[in-house]
């Protein structure tokens, strides 16, 4: 605030208290690498292509530079990456200096402006022969400390801008290590070399799609057979209850369509037997309108219905017995009234 640095501490300190400051150097050096890397990328992007930086974000795993352009081509990204890494290999010095607040040189230094409450000297970070920028952040003392910069590509930004994603220094090494570990795991699982991973996954996806299609067709056939078996009984029951773990909404609706709901009350459920799943209550319109919300409540779920069907999601499938008892009681009362 103004000329005073603000520090945040976990508890209040009495004035004059002597304290020990412990610096997380790994974190600090990471921030220095990312910040100096951003200065370098920003400067070279503007010099090469006229792309101005409007903001940037230091992320926990990767960082973003917002460029004031609607698009950046892959060729431009490649050329930019090649150029910034050449500067790193040239071992260009990075220095910090201070200018008096009224120094006219401030106007020649790249800046987004000073805070309204700024007082005292102005801090300038120079990348020799490449960039001068007003900055209060921490930086490396030489571009060689950045080791390497990897541009991961671009993402669509806001208001016709483009986000350039990058890694610097140790983050590049960590990313390579993580990618290599993933590659080794895939090699073991897929039983082929890294160059064949993509094709192997494509084949697996095709196989899974075919299996899912076949499984769906089998479920449909099973649903029809279940319904026909029920209808073939000499004295159809007024209540039909069924649970099938691997079913889905279509499975339940096929059974309801095949059996018919003019006289029979159907309570169908699919999913985990004790936890979450789907339910369908189908039958005479008046009965379903009356019982649907109560069924959903017993199952710890939510649902909606129309024209004699009430369906939804449940979180307490273990309460199916309570629902069955409710429906049986309803049918018994209806039979007595008849």
CSV table of C-alpha atoms in Angstrom, one decimal:
chain,number,residue,atom,x,y,z
A,1,UNK,CA,0.0,0.0,0.0
A,2,UNK,CA,1.8,3.1,-1.2
A,3,UNK,CA,5.5,2.7,-0.2
A,4,UNK,CA,4.8,-0.1,2.3
A,5,UNK,CA,5.0,-3.8,1.6
A,6,UNK,CA,2.1,-5.8,3.1
A,7,UNK,CA,2.8,-9.2,4.6
A,8,UNK,CA,0.2,-11.7,5.6
A,9,UNK,CA,0.9,-13.8,8.8
A,10,UNK,CA,-1.2,-16.5,10.5
A,11,UNK,CA,-1.4,-14.5,13.7
A,12,UNK,CA,-1.0,-11.0,15.0
A,13,UNK,CA,2.6,-9.9,15.8
A,14,UNK,CA,3.5,-7.3,18.4
A,15,UNK,CA,5.6,-4.4,17.1
A,16,UNK,CA,9.3,-5.0,17.6
A,17,UNK,CA,8.9,-8.8,17.7
A,18,UNK,CA,11.9,-10.7,16.1
A,19,UNK,CA,10.7,-13.3,13.6
A,20,UNK,CA,12.4,-15.9,11.5
A,21,UNK,CA,11.4,-15.9,7.8
A,22,UNK,CA,11.5,-19.3,6.0
A,23,UNK,CA,11.6,-19.0,2.2
A,24,UNK,CA,10.3,-21.8,0.1
A,25,UNK,CA,13.1,-21.6,-2.5
A,26,UNK,CA,11.7,-24.3,-4.8
A,27,UNK,CA,8.5,-22.4,-5.1
A,28,UNK,CA,10.2,-19.0,-5.4
A,29,UNK,CA,12.6,-20.2,-8.1
A,30,UNK,CA,9.7,-21.7,-10.0
A,31,UNK,CA,7.9,-18.3,-9.9
A,32,UNK,CA,11.1,-16.6,-11.0
A,33,UNK,CA,11.5,-18.9,-14.0
A,34,UNK,CA,7.8,-18.5,-15.1
A,35,UNK,CA,7.9,-14.7,-14.6
A,36,UNK,CA,11.1,-14.1,-16.5
A,37,UNK,CA,9.9,-16.6,-19.2
A,38,UNK,CA,6.8,-14.6,-19.6
A,39,UNK,CA,8.7,-11.3,-20.0
A,40,UNK,CA,10.9,-13.0,-22.7
A,41,UNK,CA,7.9,-14.5,-24.6
A,42,UNK,CA,6.0,-11.3,-24.4
A,43,UNK,CA,8.9,-9.2,-25.8
A,44,UNK,CA,9.7,-11.6,-28.6
A,45,UNK,CA,6.0,-12.1,-29.6
A,46,UNK,CA,5.6,-8.4,-30.0
A,47,UNK,CA,8.9,-8.0,-31.9
A,48,UNK,CA,8.2,-10.8,-34.3
A,49,UNK,CA,4.5,-10.6,-34.9
A,50,UNK,CA,3.2,-7.4,-33.2
A,51,UNK,CA,1.3,-9.4,-30.7
A,52,UNK,CA,0.8,-7.3,-27.5
A,53,UNK,CA,0.4,-9.0,-24.1
A,54,UNK,CA,-2.7,-7.8,-22.3
A,55,UNK,CA,-2.4,-10.0,-19.2
A,56,UNK,CA,-0.9,-13.3,-18.0
A,57,UNK,CA,-1.6,-15.9,-15.4
A,58,UNK,CA,0.9,-17.8,-13.3
A,59,UNK,CA,-0.8,-21.2,-12.9
A,60,UNK,CA,0.1,-24.0,-10.5
A,61,UNK,CA,1.1,-26.4,-13.4
A,62,UNK,CA,1.1,-24.2,-16.5
A,63,UNK,CA,0.9,-20.5,-17.3
A,64,UNK,CA,-1.0,-18.4,-19.9
A,65,UNK,CA,-0.2,-15.2,-21.7
A,66,UNK,CA,-3.1,-13.4,-23.2
A,67,UNK,CA,-2.2,-12.0,-26.6
A,68,UNK,CA,-4.2,-9.2,-28.2
A,69,UNK,CA,-4.9,-11.1,-31.4
A,70,UNK,CA,-7.8,-13.3,-32.5
A,71,UNK,CA,-5.5,-16.1,-33.6
A,72,UNK,CA,-2.0,-17.4,-33.6
A,73,UNK,CA,-0.9,-20.0,-36.2
A,74,UNK,CA,1.0,-23.2,-35.4
A,75,UNK,CA,3.9,-21.9,-37.5
A,76,UNK,CA,4.0,-18.7,-35.5
A,77,UNK,CA,4.1,-20.7,-32.2
A,78,UNK,CA,6.9,-22.8,-33.6
A,79,UNK,CA,8.9,-19.8,-34.7
A,80,UNK,CA,8.3,-18.0,-31.4
A,81,UNK,CA,9.5,-21.1,-29.4
A,82,UNK,CA,12.6,-21.4,-31.5
A,83,UNK,CA,13.5,-17.7,-31.0
A,84,UNK,CA,13.0,-17.6,-27.2
A,85,UNK,CA,15.1,-20.7,-26.7
A,86,UNK,CA,17.9,-19.1,-28.9
A,87,UNK,CA,17.9,-16.2,-26.4
A,88,UNK,CA,18.2,-18.6,-23.5
A,89,UNK,CA,21.2,-20.3,-25.2
A,90,UNK,CA,22.8,-16.9,-25.7
A,91,UNK,CA,22.9,-16.5,-21.9
A,92,UNK,CA,21.4,-12.9,-21.9
A,93,UNK,CA,21.7,-11.1,-18.6
A,94,UNK,CA,18.6,-10.0,-16.7
A,95,UNK,CA,19.1,-7.0,-14.4
A,96,UNK,CA,17.0,-4.8,-12.1
A,97,UNK,CA,17.3,-1.1,-11.7
A,98,UNK,CA,15.4,1.8,-10.2
A,99,UNK,CA,14.3,5.0,-11.8
A,100,UNK,CA,13.1,8.1,-10.0
A,101,UNK,CA,9.4,8.6,-10.2
A,102,UNK,CA,9.7,11.6,-12.6
A,103,UNK,CA,12.4,10.2,-14.8
A,104,UNK,CA,11.4,10.6,-18.5
A,105,UNK,CA,12.9,7.2,-19.3
A,106,UNK,CA,9.9,5.6,-17.7
A,107,UNK,CA,7.9,6.6,-20.7
A,108,UNK,CA,10.1,4.5,-22.9
A,109,UNK,CA,9.8,1.3,-20.8
A,110,UNK,CA,7.1,-1.2,-21.5
A,111,UNK,CA,4.4,-1.0,-18.9
A,112,UNK,CA,0.7,-1.3,-18.2
A,113,UNK,CA,0.9,1.7,-15.9
A,114,UNK,CA,1.6,2.3,-12.3
A,115,UNK,CA,-0.8,1.7,-9.4
A,116,UNK,CA,-2.7,4.9,-8.4
A,117,UNK,CA,-1.1,4.8,-4.9
A,118,UNK,CA,2.5,4.3,-6.1
A,119,UNK,CA,5.1,6.5,-4.5
A,120,UNK,CA,8.9,6.4,-4.6
A,121,UNK,CA,11.3,5.0,-7.2
A,122,UNK,CA,10.1,2.8,-10.1
A,123,UNK,CA,11.6,-0.7,-10.6
A,124,UNK,CA,12.6,-1.7,-14.1
A,125,UNK,CA,13.5,-5.3,-15.2
A,126,UNK,CA,15.9,-5.4,-18.2
A,127,UNK,CA,16.6,-8.3,-20.5
A,128,UNK,CA,19.7,-7.0,-22.1
A,129,UNK,CA,19.0,-5.8,-25.7
A,130,UNK,CA,15.6,-7.4,-25.7
A,131,UNK,CA,13.2,-5.8,-23.2
A,132,UNK,CA,12.7,-3.2,-20.5
A,133,UNK,CA,9.6,-3.5,-18.4
A,134,UNK,CA,8.2,-2.0,-15.2
A,135,UNK,CA,7.9,-4.9,-12.8
A,136,UNK,CA,7.9,-5.5,-9.0
A,137,UNK,CA,8.2,-9.3,-9.3
A,138,UNK,CA,11.1,-11.7,-8.8
A,139,UNK,CA,13.3,-12.7,-11.7
A,140,UNK,CA,16.3,-14.8,-12.7
A,141,UNK,CA,19.6,-13.0,-13.2
A,142,UNK,CA,20.3,-14.6,-16.6
A,143,UNK,CA,18.1,-16.2,-19.2
A,144,UNK,CA,20.3,-19.3,-19.0
A,145,UNK,CA,18.5,-19.9,-15.6
A,146,UNK,CA,15.3,-20.5,-17.6
A,147,UNK,CA,16.9,-23.7,-19.1
A,148,UNK,CA,14.2,-24.1,-21.7
A,149,UNK,CA,10.7,-22.8,-22.7
A,150,UNK,CA,8.1,-25.0,-24.2
A,151,UNK,CA,5.0,-23.5,-25.8
A,152,UNK,CA,2.1,-25.9,-25.5
A,153,UNK,CA,-0.1,-24.2,-28.0
A,154,UNK,CA,-3.0,-21.8,-27.9
A,155,UNK,CA,-6.5,-21.6,-26.5
A,156,UNK,CA,-9.3,-19.3,-27.5
A,157,UNK,CA,-9.4,-16.3,-25.2
A,158,UNK,CA,-12.0,-13.7,-24.4
A,159,UNK,CA,-12.9,-10.8,-26.7
A,160,UNK,CA,-11.0,-11.8,-29.8
A,161,UNK,CA,-7.8,-12.6,-27.8
A,162,UNK,CA,-5.7,-15.7,-27.7
A,163,UNK,CA,-4.2,-17.5,-24.7
A,164,UNK,CA,-0.7,-18.8,-25.3
A,165,UNK,CA,0.1,-21.7,-22.9
A,166,UNK,CA,3.7,-22.2,-21.8
A,167,UNK,CA,6.1,-24.0,-19.4
A,168,UNK,CA,9.5,-22.8,-18.3
A,169,UNK,CA,12.5,-24.4,-16.7
A,170,UNK,CA,11.9,-27.1,-14.1
A,171,UNK,CA,8.2,-27.3,-15.1
A,172,UNK,CA,9.3,-28.6,-18.5
A,173,UNK,CA,11.4,-31.4,-16.9
A,174,UNK,CA,8.5,-32.3,-14.6
A,175,UNK,CA,6.1,-32.4,-17.6
A,176,UNK,CA,8.5,-34.7,-19.5
A,177,UNK,CA,8.8,-37.0,-16.4
A,178,UNK,CA,5.1,-37.2,-16.0
A,179,UNK,CA,4.6,-37.9,-19.8
A,180,UNK,CA,7.3,-40.6,-19.7
A,181,UNK,CA,5.6,-42.3,-16.7
A,182,UNK,CA,2.2,-42.2,-18.5
A,183,UNK,CA,3.9,-43.6,-21.6
A,184,UNK,CA,5.5,-46.5,-19.7
A,185,UNK,CA,2.1,-47.3,-18.1
A,186,UNK,CA,0.3,-47.3,-21.4
A,187,UNK,CA,3.1,-49.5,-22.9
A,188,UNK,CA,2.5,-52.0,-20.2
A,189,UNK,CA,-1.3,-51.9,-20.5
A,190,UNK,CA,-1.5,-51.8,-24.3
A,191,UNK,CA,1.4,-54.3,-24.9
A,192,UNK,CA,2.9,-52.2,-27.7
A,193,UNK,CA,5.4,-49.3,-28.2
A,194,UNK,CA,4.7,-45.6,-27.7
A,195,UNK,CA,4.3,-45.0,-31.4
A,196,UNK,CA,1.4,-47.5,-31.5
A,197,UNK,CA,-0.5,-46.2,-28.5
A,198,UNK,CA,-2.9,-44.0,-30.4
A,199,UNK,CA,-3.9,-46.7,-32.9
A,200,UNK,CA,-4.3,-49.2,-30.0
A,201,UNK,CA,-6.6,-46.9,-28.2
A,202,UNK,CA,-8.7,-46.3,-31.4
A,203,UNK,CA,-9.1,-50.1,-31.7
A,204,UNK,CA,-10.2,-50.3,-28.1
A,205,UNK,CA,-12.7,-47.5,-28.5
A,206,UNK,CA,-14.2,-49.3,-31.6
A,207,UNK,CA,-14.4,-52.5,-29.6
A,208,UNK,CA,-16.1,-50.8,-26.7
A,209,UNK,CA,-18.6,-49.1,-29.0
A,210,UNK,CA,-19.5,-52.5,-30.6
A,211,UNK,CA,-19.8,-54.1,-27.2
A,212,UNK,CA,-22.1,-51.3,-25.9
A,213,UNK,CA,-24.3,-51.7,-29.0
A,214,UNK,CA,-24.5,-55.4,-28.6
A,215,UNK,CA,-25.2,-55.0,-24.9
A,216,UNK,CA,-28.0,-52.5,-25.6
A,217,UNK,CA,-29.6,-54.9,-28.1
A,218,UNK,CA,-29.5,-57.7,-25.6
A,219,UNK,CA,-31.0,-55.6,-22.9
A,220,UNK,CA,-33.9,-54.7,-25.3
A,221,UNK,CA,-34.5,-58.4,-26.1
A,222,UNK,CA,-34.4,-59.2,-22.4
A,223,UNK,CA,-36.9,-56.5,-21.6
A,224,UNK,CA,-39.3,-57.8,-24.2
A,225,UNK,CA,-38.9,-61.4,-22.9
A,226,UNK,CA,-39.5,-60.3,-19.3
A,227,UNK,CA,-42.7,-58.5,-20.3
A,228,UNK,CA,-44.0,-61.4,-22.4
A,229,UNK,CA,-43.3,-63.8,-19.6
A,230,UNK,CA,-45.4,-61.6,-17.2
A,231,UNK,CA,-48.3,-61.4,-19.7
A,232,UNK,CA,-48.3,-65.1,-20.3
A,233,UNK,CA,-49.3,-65.9,-16.7
A,234,UNK,CA,-52.9,-67.1,-16.4
A,235,UNK,CA,-53.8,-64.5,-13.8
A,236,UNK,CA,-51.8,-61.3,-14.3
A,237,UNK,CA,-50.8,-59.6,-11.1
A,238,UNK,CA,-51.8,-56.0,-10.3
A,239,UNK,CA,-48.2,-55.2,-9.2
A,240,UNK,CA,-45.0,-55.9,-11.1
A,241,UNK,CA,-41.7,-55.2,-9.4
A,242,UNK,CA,-38.3,-55.7,-11.0
A,243,UNK,CA,-34.7,-54.6,-10.4
A,244,UNK,CA,-31.8,-55.1,-12.8
A,245,UNK,CA,-28.4,-53.7,-12.1
A,246,UNK,CA,-27.2,-53.3,-15.6
A,247,UNK,CA,-30.4,-51.8,-17.1
A,248,UNK,CA,-31.2,-48.2,-18.1
A,249,UNK,CA,-34.2,-46.0,-18.7
A,250,UNK,CA,-34.9,-47.5,-22.1
A,251,UNK,CA,-34.9,-51.0,-20.6
A,252,UNK,CA,-37.5,-50.0,-18.1
A,253,UNK,CA,-39.7,-48.2,-20.6
A,254,UNK,CA,-39.7,-51.1,-23.0
A,255,UNK,CA,-41.0,-53.4,-20.2
A,256,UNK,CA,-43.7,-50.8,-19.4
A,257,UNK,CA,-44.7,-50.5,-23.1
A,258,UNK,CA,-44.9,-54.3,-23.6
A,259,UNK,CA,-46.8,-55.0,-20.4
A,260,UNK,CA,-49.2,-52.1,-20.7
A,261,UNK,CA,-50.1,-49.9,-17.7
A,262,UNK,CA,-53.8,-49.6,-17.9
A,263,UNK,CA,-54.4,-52.1,-15.2
A,264,UNK,CA,-51.0,-53.1,-13.8
A,265,UNK,CA,-48.8,-50.9,-11.6
A,266,UNK,CA,-45.1,-51.3,-12.4
A,267,UNK,CA,-42.2,-50.4,-10.1
A,268,UNK,CA,-38.9,-50.9,-12.1
A,269,UNK,CA,-35.4,-50.0,-10.9
A,270,UNK,CA,-31.9,-50.2,-12.4
A,271,UNK,CA,-28.4,-49.5,-11.0
A,272,UNK,CA,-26.7,-50.3,-7.7
A,273,UNK,CA,-28.8,-52.4,-5.4
A,274,UNK,CA,-28.0,-50.3,-2.3
A,275,UNK,CA,-26.9,-46.9,-3.5
A,276,UNK,CA,-27.7,-44.8,-6.6
A,277,UNK,CA,-29.8,-45.7,-9.6
A,278,UNK,CA,-32.9,-45.0,-11.7
A,279,UNK,CA,-36.5,-45.8,-11.1
A,280,UNK,CA,-39.8,-45.9,-13.0
A,281,UNK,CA,-43.3,-46.1,-11.7
A,282,UNK,CA,-45.9,-46.8,-14.3
A,283,UNK,CA,-49.6,-47.6,-14.2
A,284,UNK,CA,-53.0,-46.0,-14.1
A,285,UNK,CA,-52.6,-42.2,-14.3
A,286,UNK,CA,-54.3,-41.4,-11.1
A,287,UNK,CA,-52.4,-43.9,-9.1
A,288,UNK,CA,-49.0,-42.8,-10.5
A,289,UNK,CA,-49.8,-39.1,-9.8
A,290,UNK,CA,-50.6,-40.0,-6.2
A,291,UNK,CA,-47.7,-42.4,-5.6
A,292,UNK,CA,-44.9,-41.0,-7.7
A,293,UNK,CA,-43.7,-38.2,-5.4
A,294,UNK,CA,-43.9,-40.6,-2.4
A,295,UNK,CA,-41.8,-43.2,-4.2
A,296,UNK,CA,-39.2,-40.6,-5.0
A,297,UNK,CA,-39.1,-39.5,-1.4
A,298,UNK,CA,-38.6,-43.0,-0.1
A,299,UNK,CA,-35.8,-43.6,-2.6
A,300,UNK,CA,-34.1,-40.4,-1.6
A,301,UNK,CA,-34.4,-39.1,-5.2
A,302,UNK,CA,-36.1,-36.7,-7.5
A,303,UNK,CA,-38.4,-37.4,-10.5
A,304,UNK,CA,-41.1,-36.1,-12.7
A,305,UNK,CA,-43.9,-37.7,-14.6
A,306,UNK,CA,-46.9,-37.4,-17.0
A,307,UNK,CA,-49.5,-39.7,-18.6
A,308,UNK,CA,-49.1,-42.5,-16.1
A,309,UNK,CA,-45.3,-42.6,-15.8
A,310,UNK,CA,-43.1,-41.1,-13.1
A,311,UNK,CA,-39.4,-41.6,-13.4
A,312,UNK,CA,-36.2,-40.2,-11.9
A,313,UNK,CA,-32.9,-40.7,-10.1
A,314,UNK,CA,-32.6,-42.4,-6.7
A,315,UNK,CA,-29.8,-42.3,-4.1
A,316,UNK,CA,-31.2,-44.9,-1.7
A,317,UNK,CA,-32.0,-48.0,-3.7
A,318,UNK,CA,-31.8,-50.1,-0.6
A,319,UNK,CA,-35.3,-48.7,0.3
A,320,UNK,CA,-36.9,-50.5,-2.6
A,321,UNK,CA,-38.6,-52.8,-0.2
A,322,UNK,CA,-40.4,-49.9,1.5
A,323,UNK,CA,-41.6,-48.7,-1.9
A,324,UNK,CA,-42.9,-52.2,-2.7
A,325,UNK,CA,-44.8,-52.3,0.6
A,326,UNK,CA,-46.3,-48.9,-0.1
A,327,UNK,CA,-47.5,-50.0,-3.5
A,328,UNK,CA,-48.9,-53.3,-2.2
A,329,UNK,CA,-50.8,-51.4,0.5
A,330,UNK,CA,-52.2,-49.1,-2.2
A,331,UNK,CA,-53.4,-52.0,-4.3
A,332,UNK,CA,-54.9,-53.8,-1.3
A,333,UNK,CA,-57.0,-50.7,-0.4
A,334,UNK,CA,-58.1,-50.3,-4.0
A,335,UNK,CA,-59.2,-53.9,-4.1
A,336,UNK,CA,-61.2,-53.5,-0.9
A,337,UNK,CA,-62.9,-50.4,-2.3
A,338,UNK,CA,-63.8,-52.3,-5.5
